[in-house]
Short mmCIF file of C-alpha atoms in Angstrom, two decimals:
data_model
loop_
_atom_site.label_atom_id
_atom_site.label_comp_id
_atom_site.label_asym_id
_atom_site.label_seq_id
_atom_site.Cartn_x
_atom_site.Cartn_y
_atom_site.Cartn_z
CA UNK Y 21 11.23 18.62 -56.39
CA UNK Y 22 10.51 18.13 -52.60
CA UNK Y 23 8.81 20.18 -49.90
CA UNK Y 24 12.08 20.85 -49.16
CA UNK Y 25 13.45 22.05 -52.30
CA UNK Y 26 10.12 24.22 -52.39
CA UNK Y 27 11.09 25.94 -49.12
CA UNK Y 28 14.52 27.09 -50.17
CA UNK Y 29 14.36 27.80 -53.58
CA UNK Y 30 10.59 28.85 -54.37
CA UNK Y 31 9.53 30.17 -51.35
CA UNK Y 32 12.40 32.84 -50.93
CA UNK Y 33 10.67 34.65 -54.38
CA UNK Y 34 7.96 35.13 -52.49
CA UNK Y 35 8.74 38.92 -52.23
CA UNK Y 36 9.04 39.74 -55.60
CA UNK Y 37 5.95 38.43 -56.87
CA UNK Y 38 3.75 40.15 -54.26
CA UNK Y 39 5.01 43.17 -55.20
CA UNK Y 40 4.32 42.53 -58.78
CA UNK Y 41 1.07 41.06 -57.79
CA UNK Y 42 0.66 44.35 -55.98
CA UNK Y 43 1.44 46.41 -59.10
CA UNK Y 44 -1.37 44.99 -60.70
CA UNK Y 45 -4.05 44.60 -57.80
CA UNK Y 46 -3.18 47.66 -55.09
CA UNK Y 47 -4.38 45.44 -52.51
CA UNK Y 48 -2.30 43.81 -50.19
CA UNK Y 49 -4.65 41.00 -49.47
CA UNK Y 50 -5.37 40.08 -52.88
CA UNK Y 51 -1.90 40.26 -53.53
CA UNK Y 52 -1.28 37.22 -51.07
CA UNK Y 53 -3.50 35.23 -52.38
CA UNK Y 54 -1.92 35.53 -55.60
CA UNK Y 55 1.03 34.52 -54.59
CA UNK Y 56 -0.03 31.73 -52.46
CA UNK Y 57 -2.18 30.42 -55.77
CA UNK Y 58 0.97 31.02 -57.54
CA UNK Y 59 2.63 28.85 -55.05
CA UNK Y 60 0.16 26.01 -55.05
CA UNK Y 61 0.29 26.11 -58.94
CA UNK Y 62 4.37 25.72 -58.75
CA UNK Y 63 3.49 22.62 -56.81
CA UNK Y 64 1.48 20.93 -58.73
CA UNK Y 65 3.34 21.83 -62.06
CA UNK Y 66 6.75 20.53 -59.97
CA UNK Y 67 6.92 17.98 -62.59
CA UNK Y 68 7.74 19.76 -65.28
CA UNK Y 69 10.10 22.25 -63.17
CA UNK Y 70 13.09 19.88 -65.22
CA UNK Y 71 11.88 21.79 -68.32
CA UNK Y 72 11.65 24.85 -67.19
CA UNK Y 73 14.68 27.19 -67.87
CA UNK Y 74 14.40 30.11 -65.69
CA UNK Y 75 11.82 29.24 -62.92
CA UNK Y 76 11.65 32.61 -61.39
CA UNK Y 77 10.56 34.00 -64.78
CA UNK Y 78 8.10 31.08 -65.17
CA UNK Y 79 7.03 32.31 -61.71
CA UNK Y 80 6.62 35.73 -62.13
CA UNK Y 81 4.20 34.85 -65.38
CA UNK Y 82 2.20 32.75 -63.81
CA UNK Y 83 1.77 35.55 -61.08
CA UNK Y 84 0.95 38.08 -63.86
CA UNK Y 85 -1.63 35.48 -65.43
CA UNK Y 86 -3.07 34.94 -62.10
CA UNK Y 87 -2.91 38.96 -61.53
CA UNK Y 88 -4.80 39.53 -64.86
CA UNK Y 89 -7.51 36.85 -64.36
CA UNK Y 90 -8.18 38.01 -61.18
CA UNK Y 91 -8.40 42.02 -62.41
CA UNK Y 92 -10.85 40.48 -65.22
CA UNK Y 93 -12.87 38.85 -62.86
CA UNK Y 94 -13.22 41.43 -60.80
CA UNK Y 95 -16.35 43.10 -61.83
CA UNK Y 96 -16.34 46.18 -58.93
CA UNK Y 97 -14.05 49.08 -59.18
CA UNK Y 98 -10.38 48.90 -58.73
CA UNK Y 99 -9.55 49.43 -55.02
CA UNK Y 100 -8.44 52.38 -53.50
CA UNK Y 101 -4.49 52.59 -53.88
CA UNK Y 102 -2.73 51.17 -50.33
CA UNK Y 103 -1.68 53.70 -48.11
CA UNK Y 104 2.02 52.60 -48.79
CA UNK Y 105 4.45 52.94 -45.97
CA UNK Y 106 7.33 53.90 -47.22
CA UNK Y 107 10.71 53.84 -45.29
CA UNK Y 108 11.92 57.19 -44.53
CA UNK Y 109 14.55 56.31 -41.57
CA UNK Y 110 18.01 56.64 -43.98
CA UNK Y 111 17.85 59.76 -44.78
CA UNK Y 112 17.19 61.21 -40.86
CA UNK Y 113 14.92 64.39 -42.27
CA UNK Y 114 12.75 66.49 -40.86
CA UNK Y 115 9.53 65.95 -39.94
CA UNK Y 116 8.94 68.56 -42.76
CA UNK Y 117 11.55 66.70 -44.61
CA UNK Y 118 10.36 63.38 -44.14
CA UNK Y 119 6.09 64.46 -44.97
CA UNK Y 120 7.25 66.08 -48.37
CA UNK Y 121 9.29 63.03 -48.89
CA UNK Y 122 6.22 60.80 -48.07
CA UNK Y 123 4.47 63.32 -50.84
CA UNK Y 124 6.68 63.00 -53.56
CA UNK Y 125 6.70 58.67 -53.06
CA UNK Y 126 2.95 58.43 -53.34
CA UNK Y 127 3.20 60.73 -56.08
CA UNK Y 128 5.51 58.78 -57.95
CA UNK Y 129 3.00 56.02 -56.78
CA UNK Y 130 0.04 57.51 -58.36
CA UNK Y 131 2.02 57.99 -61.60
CA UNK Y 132 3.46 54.81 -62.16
CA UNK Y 133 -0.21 53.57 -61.23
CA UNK Y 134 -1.60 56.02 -63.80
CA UNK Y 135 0.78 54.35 -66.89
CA UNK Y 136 -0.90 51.95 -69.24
CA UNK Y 137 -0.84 48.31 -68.31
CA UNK Y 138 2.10 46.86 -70.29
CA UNK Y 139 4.44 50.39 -69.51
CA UNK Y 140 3.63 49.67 -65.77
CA UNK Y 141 4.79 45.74 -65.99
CA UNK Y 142 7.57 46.90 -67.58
CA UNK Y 143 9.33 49.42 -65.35
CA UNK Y 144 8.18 47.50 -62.66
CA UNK Y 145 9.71 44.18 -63.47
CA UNK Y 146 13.16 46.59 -64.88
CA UNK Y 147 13.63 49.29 -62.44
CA UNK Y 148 12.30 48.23 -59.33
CA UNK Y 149 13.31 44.02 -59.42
CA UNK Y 150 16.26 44.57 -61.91
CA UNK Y 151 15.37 41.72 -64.41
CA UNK Y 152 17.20 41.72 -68.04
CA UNK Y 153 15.24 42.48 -71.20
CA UNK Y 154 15.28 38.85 -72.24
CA UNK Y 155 13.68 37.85 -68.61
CA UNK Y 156 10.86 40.62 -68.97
CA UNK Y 157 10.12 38.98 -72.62
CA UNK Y 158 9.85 35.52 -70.92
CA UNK Y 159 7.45 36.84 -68.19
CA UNK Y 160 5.56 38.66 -70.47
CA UNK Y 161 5.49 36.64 -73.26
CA UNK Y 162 6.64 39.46 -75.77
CA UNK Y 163 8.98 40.36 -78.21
CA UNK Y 164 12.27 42.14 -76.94
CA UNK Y 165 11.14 45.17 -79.17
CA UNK Y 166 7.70 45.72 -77.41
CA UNK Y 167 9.62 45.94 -74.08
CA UNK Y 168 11.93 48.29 -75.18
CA UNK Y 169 9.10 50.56 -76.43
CA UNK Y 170 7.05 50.15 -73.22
CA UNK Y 171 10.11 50.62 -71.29
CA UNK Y 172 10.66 53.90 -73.17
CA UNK Y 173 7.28 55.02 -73.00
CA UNK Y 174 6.67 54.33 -69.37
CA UNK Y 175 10.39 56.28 -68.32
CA UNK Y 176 9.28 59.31 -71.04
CA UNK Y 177 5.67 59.59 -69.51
CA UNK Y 178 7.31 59.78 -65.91
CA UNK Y 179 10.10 61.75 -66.20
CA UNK Y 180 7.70 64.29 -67.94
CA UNK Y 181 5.36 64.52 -65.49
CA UNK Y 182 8.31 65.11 -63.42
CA UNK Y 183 9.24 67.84 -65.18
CA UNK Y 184 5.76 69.46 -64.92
CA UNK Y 185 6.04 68.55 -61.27
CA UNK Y 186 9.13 70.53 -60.65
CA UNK Y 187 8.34 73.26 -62.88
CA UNK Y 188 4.63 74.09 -62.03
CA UNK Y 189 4.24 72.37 -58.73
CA UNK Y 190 1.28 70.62 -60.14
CA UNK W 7 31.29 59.47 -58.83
CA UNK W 8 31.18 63.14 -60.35
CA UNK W 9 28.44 64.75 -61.43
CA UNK W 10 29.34 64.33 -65.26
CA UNK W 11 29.26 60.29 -65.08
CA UNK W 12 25.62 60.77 -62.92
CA UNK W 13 24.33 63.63 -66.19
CA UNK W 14 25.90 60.41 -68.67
CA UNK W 15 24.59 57.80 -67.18
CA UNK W 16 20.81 59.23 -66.64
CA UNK W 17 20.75 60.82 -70.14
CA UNK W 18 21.29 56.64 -70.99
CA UNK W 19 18.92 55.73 -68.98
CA UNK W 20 16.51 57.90 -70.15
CA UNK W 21 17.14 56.68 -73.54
CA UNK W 22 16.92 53.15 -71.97
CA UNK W 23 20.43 52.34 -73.20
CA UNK W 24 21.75 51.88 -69.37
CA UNK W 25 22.67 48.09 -68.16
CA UNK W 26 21.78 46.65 -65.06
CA UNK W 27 24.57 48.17 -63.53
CA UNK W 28 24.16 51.29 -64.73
CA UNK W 29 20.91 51.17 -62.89
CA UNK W 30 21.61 49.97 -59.61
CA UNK W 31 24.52 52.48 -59.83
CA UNK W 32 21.87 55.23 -60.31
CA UNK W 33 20.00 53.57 -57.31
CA UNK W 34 22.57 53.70 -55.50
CA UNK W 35 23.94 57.15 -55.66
CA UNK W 36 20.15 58.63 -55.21
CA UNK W 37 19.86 56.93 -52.14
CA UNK W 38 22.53 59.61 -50.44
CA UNK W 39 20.78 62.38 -49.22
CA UNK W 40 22.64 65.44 -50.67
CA UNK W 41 21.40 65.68 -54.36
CA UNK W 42 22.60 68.39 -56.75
CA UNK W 43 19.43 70.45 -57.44
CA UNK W 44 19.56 69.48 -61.15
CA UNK W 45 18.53 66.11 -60.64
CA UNK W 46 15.57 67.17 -58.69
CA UNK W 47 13.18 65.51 -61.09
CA UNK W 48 15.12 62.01 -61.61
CA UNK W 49 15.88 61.86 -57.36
CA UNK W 50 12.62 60.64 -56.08
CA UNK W 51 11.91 58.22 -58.86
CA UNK W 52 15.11 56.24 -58.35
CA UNK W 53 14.70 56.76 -54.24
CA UNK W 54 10.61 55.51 -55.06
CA UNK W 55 12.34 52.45 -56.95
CA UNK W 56 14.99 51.22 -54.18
CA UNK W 57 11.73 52.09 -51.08
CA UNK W 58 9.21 49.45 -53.70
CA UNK W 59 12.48 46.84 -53.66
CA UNK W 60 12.47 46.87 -49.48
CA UNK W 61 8.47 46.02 -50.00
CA UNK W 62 8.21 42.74 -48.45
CA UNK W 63 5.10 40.53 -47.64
CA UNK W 64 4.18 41.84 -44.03
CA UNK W 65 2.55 38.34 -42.43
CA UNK W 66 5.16 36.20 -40.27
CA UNK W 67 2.47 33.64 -40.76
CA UNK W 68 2.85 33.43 -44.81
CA UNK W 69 5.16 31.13 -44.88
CA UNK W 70 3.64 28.39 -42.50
CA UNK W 71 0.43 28.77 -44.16
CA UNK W 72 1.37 28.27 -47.79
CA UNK W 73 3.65 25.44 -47.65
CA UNK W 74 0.75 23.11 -45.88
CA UNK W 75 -1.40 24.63 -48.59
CA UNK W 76 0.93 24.44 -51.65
CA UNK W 77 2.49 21.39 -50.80
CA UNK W 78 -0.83 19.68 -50.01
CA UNK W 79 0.42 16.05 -51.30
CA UNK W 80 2.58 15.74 -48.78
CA UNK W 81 -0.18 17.34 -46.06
CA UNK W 82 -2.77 14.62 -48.19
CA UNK W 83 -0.83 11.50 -46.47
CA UNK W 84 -0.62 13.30 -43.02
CA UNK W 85 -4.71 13.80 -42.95
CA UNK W 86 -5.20 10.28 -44.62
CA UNK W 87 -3.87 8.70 -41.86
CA UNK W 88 -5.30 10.80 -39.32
CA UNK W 89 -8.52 9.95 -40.84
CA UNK W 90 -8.11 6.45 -40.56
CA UNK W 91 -7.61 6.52 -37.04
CA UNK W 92 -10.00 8.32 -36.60
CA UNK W 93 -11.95 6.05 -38.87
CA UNK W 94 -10.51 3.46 -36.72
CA UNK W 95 -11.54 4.87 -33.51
CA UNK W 96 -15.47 5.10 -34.33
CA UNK W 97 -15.33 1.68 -35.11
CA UNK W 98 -14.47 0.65 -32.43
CA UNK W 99 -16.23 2.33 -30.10
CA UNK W 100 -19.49 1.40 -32.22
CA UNK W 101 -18.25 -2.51 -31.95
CA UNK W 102 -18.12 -1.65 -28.28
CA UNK W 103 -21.39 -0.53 -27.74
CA UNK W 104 -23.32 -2.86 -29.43
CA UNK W 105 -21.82 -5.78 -27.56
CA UNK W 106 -23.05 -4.09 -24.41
CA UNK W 107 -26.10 -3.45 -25.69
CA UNK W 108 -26.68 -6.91 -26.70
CA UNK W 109 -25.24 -8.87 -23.15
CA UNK W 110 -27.72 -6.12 -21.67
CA UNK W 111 -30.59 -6.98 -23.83
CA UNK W 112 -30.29 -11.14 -23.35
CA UNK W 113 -29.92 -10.60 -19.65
CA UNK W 114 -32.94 -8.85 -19.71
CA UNK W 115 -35.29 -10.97 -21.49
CA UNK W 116 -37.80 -13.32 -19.75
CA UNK W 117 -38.15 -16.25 -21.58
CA UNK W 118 -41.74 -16.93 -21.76
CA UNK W 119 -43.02 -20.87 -20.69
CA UNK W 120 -43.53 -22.24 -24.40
CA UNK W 121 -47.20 -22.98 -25.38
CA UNK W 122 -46.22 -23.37 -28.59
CA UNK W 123 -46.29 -27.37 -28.59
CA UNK W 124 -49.39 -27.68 -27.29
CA UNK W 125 -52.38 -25.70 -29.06
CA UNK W 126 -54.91 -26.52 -26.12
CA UNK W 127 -52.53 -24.76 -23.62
CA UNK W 128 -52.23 -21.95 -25.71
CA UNK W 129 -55.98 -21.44 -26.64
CA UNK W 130 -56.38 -21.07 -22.48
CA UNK W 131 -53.24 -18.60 -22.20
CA UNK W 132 -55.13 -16.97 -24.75
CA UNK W 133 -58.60 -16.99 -23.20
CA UNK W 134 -57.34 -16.00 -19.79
CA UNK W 135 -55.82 -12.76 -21.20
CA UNK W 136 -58.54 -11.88 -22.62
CA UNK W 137 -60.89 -12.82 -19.88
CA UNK W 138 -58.67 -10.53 -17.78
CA UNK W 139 -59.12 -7.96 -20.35
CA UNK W 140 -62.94 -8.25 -20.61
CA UNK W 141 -62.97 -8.02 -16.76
CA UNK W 142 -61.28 -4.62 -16.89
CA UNK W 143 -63.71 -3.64 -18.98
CA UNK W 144 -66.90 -4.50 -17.14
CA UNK W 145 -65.38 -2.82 -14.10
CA UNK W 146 -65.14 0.45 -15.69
CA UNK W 147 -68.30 0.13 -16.63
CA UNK W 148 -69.82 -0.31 -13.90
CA UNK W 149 -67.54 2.81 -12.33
CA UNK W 150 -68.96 4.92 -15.45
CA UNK W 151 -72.58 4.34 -15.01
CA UNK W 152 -71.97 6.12 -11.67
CA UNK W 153 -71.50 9.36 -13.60
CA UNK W 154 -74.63 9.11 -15.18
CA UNK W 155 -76.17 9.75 -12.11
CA UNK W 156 -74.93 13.58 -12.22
CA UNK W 157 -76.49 13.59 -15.79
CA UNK W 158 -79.56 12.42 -14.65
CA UNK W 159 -79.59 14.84 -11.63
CA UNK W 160 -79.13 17.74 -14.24
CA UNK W 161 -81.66 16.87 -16.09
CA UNK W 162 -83.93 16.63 -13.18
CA UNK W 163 -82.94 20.13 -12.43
CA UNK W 164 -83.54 21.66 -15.59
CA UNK W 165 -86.96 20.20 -15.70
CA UNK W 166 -87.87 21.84 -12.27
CA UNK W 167 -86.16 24.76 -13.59
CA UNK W 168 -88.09 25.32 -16.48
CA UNK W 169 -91.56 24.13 -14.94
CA UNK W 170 -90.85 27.20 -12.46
CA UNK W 171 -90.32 29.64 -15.10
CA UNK W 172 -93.09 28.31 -17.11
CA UNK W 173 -95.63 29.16 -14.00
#
């Protein structure tokens, strides 16, 4: 693989592992540097790229490994969660609209951030980047029945908070 | 798509029996902003989903600063020979100076008249410097004694000093 090759084929993945990098860390920052170790690891692994099947997958666990050692290393408490922009313009609301819409995002936010570690992986890398069950085993290196059960857990635990949501306002 | 396909589909999903498809179809059909009140709960969740896919690293600079930095073999042979210019430069400039400093040196020394080859000659060199030395040193002598002469005046006035007091 060239620099070239890098540019057009790596780089353009750059998006999806800063957001998984994101899911892990909550800080933009750290996130970036993530990827860009990710990047530089890529590089220097470009040798064995011939071996590797699926090099998005392989990219996306190196990201997690990199995600995880840097959460482990991290001695002080986990940051503050981002103050996420999210992108309200499709739906022209209200400004009314458009705050409780802001509301409901962060608190979908907060729940998915509130899941256990492997349950928020797994809807992540599912619902939000779309990757197949066998993908999600490759990137985190287990079975297909584990992600099934995380994946099961982690849409159970959210739609029920949901519920709670919608039913008690709380 | 009617409601009933929307009830099937997230029931499935739910149950995580849905496909990719399935999914993205979900997506897709939350995205519109009229939502049957039934769906309230599931809505935001699949709206909260499509909004975290449209995340994108926010730095227009990312990209030129990893690819120096991941690809750093290829930016390796750029700074090697950058360095050796530079390298190359200091040299030369060194080389430069102390040829200067040398033509400016030998153009500056005095040869000496040799007195090497004959021992007599060089024992009166010798003697004559030091003559000249020892002659410095007899004048300031003489120039020093001339500052005794305060001491001694002093002195002189201490004596009277005292022998006043003393009466």
């Amino acid at each position: 693989m060239n620099s070239e090759a890098f540019e057009n084929h790596i780089l353009p993945v750059k998006n999806k592992l800063f957001r998984f990098a994101l899911r892990f860390l909550n800080n933009e920052e750290e996130a970036k540097d993530v990827v860009q170790e990710v990047f530089i690891r890529v590089w220097n692994g470009r040798e064995q790229m011939d071996e590797v099947q699926n090099w998005e997958a392989w990219c996306m666990r190196i990201t997690r490994n990199l995600s995880l050692d840097r959460i482990r290393s991290m001695t002080r408490k986990r940051t503050q969660p981002i103050e996420e922009s999210f992108n309200v313009k499709n739906y022209g609301l209200t400004p009314q609209e458009s705050a409780e819409h802001h509301e409901s995002m962060e608190r979908i936010s907060g729940l998915i951030a509130g899941l256990p570690e492997k349950q928020r992986q797994v809807i992540h890398l599912r619902d939000v980047e779309g990757y197949s069950y066998n993908e999600i085993c490759e990137i985190m290196e287990i079975d297909l029945n584990q992600v099934k059960v995380n994946l099961f857990r982690a849409r159970n635990a959210v739609r029920e908070k949901l519920m709670k949501i919608d039913a008690y306002g709380l | 798509m009617d409601s009933k396909k929307i009830e099937e589909l997230l029931e499935k999903y739910w149950d995580c029996e849905t496909t990719l498809e399935e999914e993205s179809l979900l997506r897709e059909y939350f995205q519109q902003p009229e939502i049957a009140e039934k769906y309230r709960e599931a809505a935001p969740l699949f709206r909260y989903f499509g909004e975290q896919k449209n995340k994108t690293i926010n730095d227009s600079a990312f990209d030129k600063r990893i690819l120096p930095a991941a690809t750093k073999k290829d930016a390796k042979v750029v700074h090697l020979i950058r360095n050796s210019m530079r390298i190359a430069a200091g040299v030369i400039v060194l080389m430069v100076a102390v040829w200067f400093m040398r033509n400016e040196l030998r153009s500056d020394q005095v040869s000496p008249e040799d007195t090497f080859d004959d021992p007599k000659m060089a024992f009166e060199e010798t003697k004559k410097a030091l003559m000249m030395i020892s002659k410095g040193f007899t004048r300031a002598e003489q120039e020093t004694r001339k500052i005794n002469l305060f001491n001694e005046a002093q002195k002189e006035i201490q004596k009277s000093d005292s022998e006043k007091s003393q009466l």
